Coordinates of C-alpha atoms and ligand atoms in Angstrom, one line a residue:
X66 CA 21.7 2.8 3.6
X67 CA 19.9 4.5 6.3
X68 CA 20.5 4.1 9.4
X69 CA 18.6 1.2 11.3
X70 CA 15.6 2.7 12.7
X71 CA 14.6 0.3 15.8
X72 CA 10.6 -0.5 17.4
X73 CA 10.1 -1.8 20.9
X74 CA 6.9 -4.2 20.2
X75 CA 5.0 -4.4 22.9
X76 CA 1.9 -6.7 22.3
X77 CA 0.2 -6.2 26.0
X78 CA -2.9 -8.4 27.0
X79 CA -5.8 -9.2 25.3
X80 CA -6.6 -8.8 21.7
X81 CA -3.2 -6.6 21.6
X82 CA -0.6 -9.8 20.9
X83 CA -3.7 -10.7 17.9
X84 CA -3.4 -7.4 16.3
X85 CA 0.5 -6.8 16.9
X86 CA 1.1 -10.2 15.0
X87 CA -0.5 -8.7 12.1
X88 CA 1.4 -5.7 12.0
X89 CA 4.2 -7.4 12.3
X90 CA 3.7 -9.7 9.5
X91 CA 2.5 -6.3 7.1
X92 CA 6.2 -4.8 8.3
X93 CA 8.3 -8.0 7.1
X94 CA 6.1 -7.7 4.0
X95 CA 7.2 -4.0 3.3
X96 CA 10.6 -4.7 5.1
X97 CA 11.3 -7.5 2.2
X98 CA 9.4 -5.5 -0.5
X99 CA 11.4 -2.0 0.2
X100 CA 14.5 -3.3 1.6
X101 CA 14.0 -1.4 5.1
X102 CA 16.2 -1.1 7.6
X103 CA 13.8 -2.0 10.2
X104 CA 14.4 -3.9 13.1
X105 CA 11.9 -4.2 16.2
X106 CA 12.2 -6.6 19.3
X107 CA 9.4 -8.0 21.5
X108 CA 8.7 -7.6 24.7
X109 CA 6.5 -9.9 27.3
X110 CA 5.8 -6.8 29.2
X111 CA 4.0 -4.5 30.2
X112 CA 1.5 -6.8 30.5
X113 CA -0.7 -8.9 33.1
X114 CA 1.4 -12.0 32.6
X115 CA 4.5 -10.3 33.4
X116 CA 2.5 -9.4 36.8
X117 CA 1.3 -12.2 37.5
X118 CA 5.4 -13.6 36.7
X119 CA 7.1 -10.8 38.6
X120 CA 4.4 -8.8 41.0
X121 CA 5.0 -5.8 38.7
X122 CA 3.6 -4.5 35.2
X123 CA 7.1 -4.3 33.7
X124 CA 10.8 -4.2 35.2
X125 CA 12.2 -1.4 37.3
X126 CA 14.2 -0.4 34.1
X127 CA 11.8 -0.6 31.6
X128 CA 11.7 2.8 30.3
X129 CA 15.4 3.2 30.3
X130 CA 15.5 0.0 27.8
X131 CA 12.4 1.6 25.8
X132 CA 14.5 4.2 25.3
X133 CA 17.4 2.6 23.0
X134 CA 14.5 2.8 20.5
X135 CA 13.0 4.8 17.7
X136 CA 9.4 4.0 18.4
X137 CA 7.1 1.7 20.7
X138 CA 4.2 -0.2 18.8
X139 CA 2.0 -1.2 21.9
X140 CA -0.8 -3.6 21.2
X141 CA -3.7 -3.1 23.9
X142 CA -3.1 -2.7 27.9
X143 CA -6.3 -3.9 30.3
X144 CA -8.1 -6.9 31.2
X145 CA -6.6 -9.7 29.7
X146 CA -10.0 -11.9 29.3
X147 CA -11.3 -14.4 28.5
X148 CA -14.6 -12.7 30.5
X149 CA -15.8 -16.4 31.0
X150 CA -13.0 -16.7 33.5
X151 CA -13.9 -15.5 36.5
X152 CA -10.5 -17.1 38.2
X153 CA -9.1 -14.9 35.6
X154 CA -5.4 -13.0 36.7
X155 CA -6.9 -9.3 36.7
X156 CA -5.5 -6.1 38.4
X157 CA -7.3 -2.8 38.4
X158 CA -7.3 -0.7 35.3
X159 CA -5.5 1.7 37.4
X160 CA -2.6 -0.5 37.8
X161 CA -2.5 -2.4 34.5
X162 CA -3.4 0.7 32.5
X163 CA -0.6 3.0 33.9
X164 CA 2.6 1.8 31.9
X165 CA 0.6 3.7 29.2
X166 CA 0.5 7.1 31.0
X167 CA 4.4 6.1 32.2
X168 CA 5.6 5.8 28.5
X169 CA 3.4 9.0 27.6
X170 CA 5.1 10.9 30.7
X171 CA 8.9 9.4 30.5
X172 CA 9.2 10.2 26.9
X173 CA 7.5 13.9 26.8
X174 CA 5.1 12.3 24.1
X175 CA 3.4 15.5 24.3
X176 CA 1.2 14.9 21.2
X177 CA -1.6 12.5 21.2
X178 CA -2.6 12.4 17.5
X179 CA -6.1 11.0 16.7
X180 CA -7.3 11.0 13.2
X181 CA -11.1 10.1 12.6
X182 CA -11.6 10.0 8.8
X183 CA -14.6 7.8 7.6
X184 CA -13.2 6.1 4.5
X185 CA -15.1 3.7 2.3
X186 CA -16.3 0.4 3.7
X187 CA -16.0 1.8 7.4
X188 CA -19.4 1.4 9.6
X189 CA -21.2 4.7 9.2
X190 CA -22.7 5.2 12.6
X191 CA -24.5 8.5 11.6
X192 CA -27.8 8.4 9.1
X193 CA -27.0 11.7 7.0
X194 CA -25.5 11.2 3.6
X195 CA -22.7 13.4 4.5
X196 CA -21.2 11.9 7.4
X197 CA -18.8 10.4 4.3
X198 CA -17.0 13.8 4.0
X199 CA -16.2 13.3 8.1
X200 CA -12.2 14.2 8.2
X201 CA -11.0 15.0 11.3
X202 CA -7.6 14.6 13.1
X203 CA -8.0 15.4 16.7
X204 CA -4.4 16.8 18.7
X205 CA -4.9 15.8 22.3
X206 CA -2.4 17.8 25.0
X207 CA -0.6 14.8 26.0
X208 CA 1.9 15.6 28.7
X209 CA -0.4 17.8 31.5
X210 CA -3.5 19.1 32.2
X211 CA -5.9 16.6 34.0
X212 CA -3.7 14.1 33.5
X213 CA -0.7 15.1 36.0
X214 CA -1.8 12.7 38.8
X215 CA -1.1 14.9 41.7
X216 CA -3.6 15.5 44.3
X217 CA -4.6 12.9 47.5
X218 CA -7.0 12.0 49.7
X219 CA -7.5 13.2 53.0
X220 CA -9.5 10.9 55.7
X221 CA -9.4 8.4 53.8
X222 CA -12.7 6.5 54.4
X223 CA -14.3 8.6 56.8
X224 CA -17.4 10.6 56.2
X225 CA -15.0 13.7 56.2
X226 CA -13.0 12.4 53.7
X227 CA -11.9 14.7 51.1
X228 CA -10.4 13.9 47.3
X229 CA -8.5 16.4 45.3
X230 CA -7.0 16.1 41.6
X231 CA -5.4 19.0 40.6
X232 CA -5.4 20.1 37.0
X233 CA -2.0 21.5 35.8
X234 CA -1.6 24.0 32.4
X235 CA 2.1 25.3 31.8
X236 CA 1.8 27.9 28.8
X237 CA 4.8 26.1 27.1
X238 CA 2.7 22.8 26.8
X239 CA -0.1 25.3 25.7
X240 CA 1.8 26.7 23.3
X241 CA 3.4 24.0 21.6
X242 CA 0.2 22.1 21.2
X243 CA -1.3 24.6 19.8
X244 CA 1.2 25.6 17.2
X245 CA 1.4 21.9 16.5
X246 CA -2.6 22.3 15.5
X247 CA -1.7 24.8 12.9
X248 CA 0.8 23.0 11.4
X249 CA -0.9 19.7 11.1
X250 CA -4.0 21.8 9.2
X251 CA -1.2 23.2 7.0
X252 CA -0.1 19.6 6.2
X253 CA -3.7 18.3 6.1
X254 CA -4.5 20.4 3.2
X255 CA -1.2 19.9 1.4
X256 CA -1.8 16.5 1.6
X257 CA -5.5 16.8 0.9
X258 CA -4.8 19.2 -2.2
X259 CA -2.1 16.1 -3.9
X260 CA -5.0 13.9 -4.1
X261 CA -7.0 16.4 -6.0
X262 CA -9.1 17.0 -2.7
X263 CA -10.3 20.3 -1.1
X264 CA -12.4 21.3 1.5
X265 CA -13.7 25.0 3.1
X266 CA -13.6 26.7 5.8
X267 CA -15.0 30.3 6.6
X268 CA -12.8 32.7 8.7
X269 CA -14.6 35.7 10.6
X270 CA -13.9 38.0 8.0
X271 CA -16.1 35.7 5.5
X272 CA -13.1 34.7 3.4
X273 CA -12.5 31.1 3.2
X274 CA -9.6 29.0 4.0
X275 CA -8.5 25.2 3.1
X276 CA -8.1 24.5 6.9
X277 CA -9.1 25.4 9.9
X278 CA -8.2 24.4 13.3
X279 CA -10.6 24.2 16.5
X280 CA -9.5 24.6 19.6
X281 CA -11.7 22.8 22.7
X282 CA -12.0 24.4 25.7
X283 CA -14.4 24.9 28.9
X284 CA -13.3 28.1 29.5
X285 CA -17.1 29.1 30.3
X286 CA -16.6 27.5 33.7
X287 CA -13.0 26.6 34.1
X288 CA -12.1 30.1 33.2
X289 CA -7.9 30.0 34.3
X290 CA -6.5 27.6 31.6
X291 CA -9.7 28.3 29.3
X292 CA -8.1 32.1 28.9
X293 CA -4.9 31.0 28.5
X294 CA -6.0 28.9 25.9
X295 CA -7.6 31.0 23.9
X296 CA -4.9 33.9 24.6
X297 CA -2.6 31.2 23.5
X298 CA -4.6 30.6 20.1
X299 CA -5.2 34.1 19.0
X300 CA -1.5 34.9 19.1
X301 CA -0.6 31.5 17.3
X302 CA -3.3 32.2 14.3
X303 CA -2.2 35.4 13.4
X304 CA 1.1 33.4 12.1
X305 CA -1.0 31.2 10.6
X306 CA -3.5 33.4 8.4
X307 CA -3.7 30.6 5.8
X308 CA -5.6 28.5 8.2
X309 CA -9.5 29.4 9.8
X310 CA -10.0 29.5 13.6
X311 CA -12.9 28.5 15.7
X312 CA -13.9 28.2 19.0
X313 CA -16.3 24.8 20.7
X314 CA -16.8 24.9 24.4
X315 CA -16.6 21.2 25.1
X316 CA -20.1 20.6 25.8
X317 CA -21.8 21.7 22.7
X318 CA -18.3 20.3 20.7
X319 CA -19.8 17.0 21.8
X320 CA -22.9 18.0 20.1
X321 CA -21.5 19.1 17.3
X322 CA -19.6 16.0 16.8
X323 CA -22.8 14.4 16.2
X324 CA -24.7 17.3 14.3
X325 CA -22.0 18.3 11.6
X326 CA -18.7 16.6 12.4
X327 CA -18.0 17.1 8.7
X328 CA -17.7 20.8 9.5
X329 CA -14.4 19.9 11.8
X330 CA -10.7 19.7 10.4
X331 CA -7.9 19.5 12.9
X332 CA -9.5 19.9 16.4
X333 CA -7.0 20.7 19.4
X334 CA -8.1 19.8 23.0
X335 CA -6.9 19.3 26.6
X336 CA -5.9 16.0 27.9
X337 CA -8.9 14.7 29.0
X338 CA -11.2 16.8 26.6
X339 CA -9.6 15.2 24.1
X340 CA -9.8 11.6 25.8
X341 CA -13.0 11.6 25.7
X342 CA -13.8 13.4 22.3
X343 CA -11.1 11.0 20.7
X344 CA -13.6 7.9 21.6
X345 CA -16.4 9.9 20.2
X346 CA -15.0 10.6 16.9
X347 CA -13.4 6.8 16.9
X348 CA -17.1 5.5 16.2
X349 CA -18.3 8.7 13.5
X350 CA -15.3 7.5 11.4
X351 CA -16.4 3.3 12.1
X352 CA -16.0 3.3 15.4
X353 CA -12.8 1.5 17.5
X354 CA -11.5 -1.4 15.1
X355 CA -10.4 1.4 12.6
X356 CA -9.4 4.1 15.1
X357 CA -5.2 4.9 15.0
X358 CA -3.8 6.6 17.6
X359 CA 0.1 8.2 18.2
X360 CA 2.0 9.5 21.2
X361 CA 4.3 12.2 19.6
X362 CA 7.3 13.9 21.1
X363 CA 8.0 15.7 17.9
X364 CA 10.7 17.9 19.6
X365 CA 13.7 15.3 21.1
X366 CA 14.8 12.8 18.7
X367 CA 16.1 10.8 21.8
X368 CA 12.7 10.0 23.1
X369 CA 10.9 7.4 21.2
X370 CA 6.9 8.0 20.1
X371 CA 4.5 5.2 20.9
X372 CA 2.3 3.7 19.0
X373 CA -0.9 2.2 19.9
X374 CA -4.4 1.7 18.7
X375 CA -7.3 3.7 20.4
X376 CA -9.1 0.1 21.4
X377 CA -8.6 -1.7 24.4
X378 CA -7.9 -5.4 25.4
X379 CA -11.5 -6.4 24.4
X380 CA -11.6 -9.4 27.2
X381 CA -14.7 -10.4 25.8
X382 CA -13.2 -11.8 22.4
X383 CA -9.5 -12.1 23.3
X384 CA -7.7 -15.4 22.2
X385 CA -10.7 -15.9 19.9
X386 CA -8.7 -15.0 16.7
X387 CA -12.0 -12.7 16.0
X388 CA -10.1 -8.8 16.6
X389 CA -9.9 -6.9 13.7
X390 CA -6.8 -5.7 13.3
X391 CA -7.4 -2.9 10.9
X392 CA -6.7 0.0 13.7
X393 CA -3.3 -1.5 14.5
X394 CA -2.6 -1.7 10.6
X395 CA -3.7 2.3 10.2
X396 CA -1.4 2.8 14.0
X397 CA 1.5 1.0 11.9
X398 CA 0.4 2.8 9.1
X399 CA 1.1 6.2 10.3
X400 CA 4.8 4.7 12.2
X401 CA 6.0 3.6 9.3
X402 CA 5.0 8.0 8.3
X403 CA 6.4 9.0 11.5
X404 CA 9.7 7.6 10.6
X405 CA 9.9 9.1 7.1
X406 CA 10.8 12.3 8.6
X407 CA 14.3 10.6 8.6
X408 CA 13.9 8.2 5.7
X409 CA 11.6 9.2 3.2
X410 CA 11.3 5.3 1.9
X411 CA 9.5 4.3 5.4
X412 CA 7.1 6.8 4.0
X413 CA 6.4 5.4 1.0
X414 CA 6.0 2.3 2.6
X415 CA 3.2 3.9 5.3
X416 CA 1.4 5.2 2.4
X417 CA 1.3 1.7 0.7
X418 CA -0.1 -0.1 4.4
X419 CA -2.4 3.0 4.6
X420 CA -3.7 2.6 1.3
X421 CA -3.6 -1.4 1.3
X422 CA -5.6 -1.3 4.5
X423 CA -7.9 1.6 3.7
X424 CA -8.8 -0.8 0.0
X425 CA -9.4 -4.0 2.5
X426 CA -11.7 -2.0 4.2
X427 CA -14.0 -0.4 1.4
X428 CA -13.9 -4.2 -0.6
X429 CA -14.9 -5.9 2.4
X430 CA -17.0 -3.5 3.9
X431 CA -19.2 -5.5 6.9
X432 CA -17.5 -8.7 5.8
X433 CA -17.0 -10.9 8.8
X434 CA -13.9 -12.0 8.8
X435 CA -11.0 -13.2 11.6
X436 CA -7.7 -11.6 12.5
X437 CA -5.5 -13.8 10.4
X438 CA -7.8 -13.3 7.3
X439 CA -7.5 -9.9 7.0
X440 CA -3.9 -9.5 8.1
X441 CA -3.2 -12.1 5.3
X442 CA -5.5 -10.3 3.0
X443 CA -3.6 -7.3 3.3
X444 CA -0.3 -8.5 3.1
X445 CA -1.2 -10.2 -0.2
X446 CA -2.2 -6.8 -1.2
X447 CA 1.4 -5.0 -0.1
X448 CA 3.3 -8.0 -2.4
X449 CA 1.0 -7.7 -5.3
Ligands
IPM155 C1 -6.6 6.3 25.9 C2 -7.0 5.6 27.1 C3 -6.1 6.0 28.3 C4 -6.3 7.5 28.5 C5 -6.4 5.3 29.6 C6 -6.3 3.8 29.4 C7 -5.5 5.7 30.7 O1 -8.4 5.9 27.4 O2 -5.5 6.1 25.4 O3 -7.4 7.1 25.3 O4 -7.1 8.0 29.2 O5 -5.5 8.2 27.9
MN156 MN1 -9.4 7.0 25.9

């Protein structure tokens, strides 16, 4: 038997302990079904109870204990809610929020993988007929960029005062993102062509290709790691002549997303770029109760990946058993893949909670229905 891959469940505040429950009741499902040799443990932190408990988010040693495992599975950090509770315990997204960037940071999850496909039964935000064919996984540079937290204000709260946030781009953080892009189109249309489905995409030369990759940049204005960027790309395609390049400034990228997002395959962008496209194509694939979300470190086995829905806490209906828990499903989903890199029966098993989940979806398409129901509903579907 395998060896016993290990998950760190970390159910947060808000909706997140909902949701989490439900993934955990579809992994003893599969567990029993496929004899897995899963285990996970749960943990009260981070969250705001533990701060309201202990004066911190989570202990002093926290990621050293994260780190005994294979993967996290994190619910949703944030405002805890109920919003009718204004004596509510609530700390500043700044504090509550930054275990997440902690755990992206301490464990080189340098990938932030975001796919946005709008399957059957999913809300179709956009009128035209073929906003169906929307298929999009979006790589977002997760270990630098805007994100490095370094900067500082100066006179603080005078009129002088002066902010700065510094941006930080390392070419071997470039680099590996970007041949990460390439690969994932390669396996996109692998995957794509075994269930008898294709797609096009015209090169420069007029050719067409099965994949293509786009890389997001604002290099008309912040030229530096815009260049390197696209130096970056140019010398990464040519190993990848299989796969069709393109070029979005951000800006018109945004626009684009709206106008044509079916004309988009795997999209590579900075760290915030990609924060903030991520949310956009969330809602053209159904918007955040169906939106998965990964923190990769595909390179050091040691370091575990986390897994977490792109949703928040959703204050305003936590405790109300009324989350959908479908994004957490497709986030457990794509773990469950993740992990058949090692043991190629936990990807079976991710294909059967992807595909359990994704026929939920189309059958009960607008349906309202609470958290429990449609973790139960699915789960009836894995032991059918
Ligand atoms: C996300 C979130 C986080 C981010 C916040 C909560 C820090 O928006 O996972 O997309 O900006 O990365
Ligand atoms: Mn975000």
């Amino acid at each position: 038997m395998a060896q016993t891959t290990r998950i760190a469940v970390t159910p947060g505040d808000g909706i997140g302990p909902e949701v989490v429950g439900e993934a955990i009741r579809c992994l003893e499902t599969l567990r029993t079904k496929h004899n897995l040799s899963l285990e996970w443990n749960e943990f009260p932190w981070p969250s705001h109870a533990w701060h309201q408990a202990h004066g911190e988010s989570m202990p002093a040693d926290a990621l050293a204990q994260l780190k005994a495992y294979d993967a996290i599975l994190l619910g949703a950090l944030g405002d805890p809610g109920p919003l009718e509770d204004p004596n509510r315990y609530l700390l500043t997204d700044s504090v509550s929020l930054a275990p997440l960037l902690e755990m992206r940071k301490g464990f080189d999850q340098w990938v932030c993988e975001r796919p946005a496909r709008l399957l059957p039964g999913a809300r179709q935000y956009l009128a035209d007929e073929r906003a169906k064919d929307i298929d999009m996984l979006v790589i977002r540079e997760n270990s630098e960029g805007e994100y490095v937290s370094q900067g500082g204000r100066l006179r603080q709260g005078t009129e002088d005062e002066i902010a700065t946030q510094m941006e930080v781009f390392t070419r071997k953080a470039t680099n590996r993102i970007i041949r990460y892009g390439f690969e994932q189109a390669r396996t996109q249309a692998a995957e794509r062509a075994k269930e008898g489905r294709t797609r096009e995409f015209r090169t420069l030369d007029g050719s067409t290709c099965e994949s293509q990759v786009c890389l997001i940049t604002k290099r008309n204005a912040l030229r530096y790691w815009g260049d390197m960027y696209t130096e970056a790309f140019e010398e990464i395609s040519k190993e990848y002549p299989d796969v069709a390049t393109h070029h979005e400034l951000v800006d018109a990228a945004c626009m684009k997303f709206v106008q044509a997002p079916w004309a988009f395959d795997v999209v590579v962008a900075s760290n915030l770029q990609g924060d903030i496209l991520t949310d956009l194509a969330a809602v053209l694939s159904g918007g955040m109760g169906v939106a998965p979300s990964c923190n990769l470190n595909p390179t050091d086995p040691d370091m575990p990946s986390m897994f977490e829905p792109t949703h928040g806490s959703a204050p305003d209906i936590a405790g109300k058993g009324l989350a959908d828990p479908t994004a957490m499903l497709f986030t457990a989903a794509r773990m469950l893949e993740w992990f058949g890199r090692k043991d190629p029966v936990m990807a079976v098993a991710g294909k059967e909670l992807f595909d359990a989940v994704a026929a939920d979806l189309a059958e009960n398409a607008g349906a309202r229905r609470g958290t429990k129901e449609i973790g139960e509903a699915i789960c009836q579907r894995l032991s059918a």
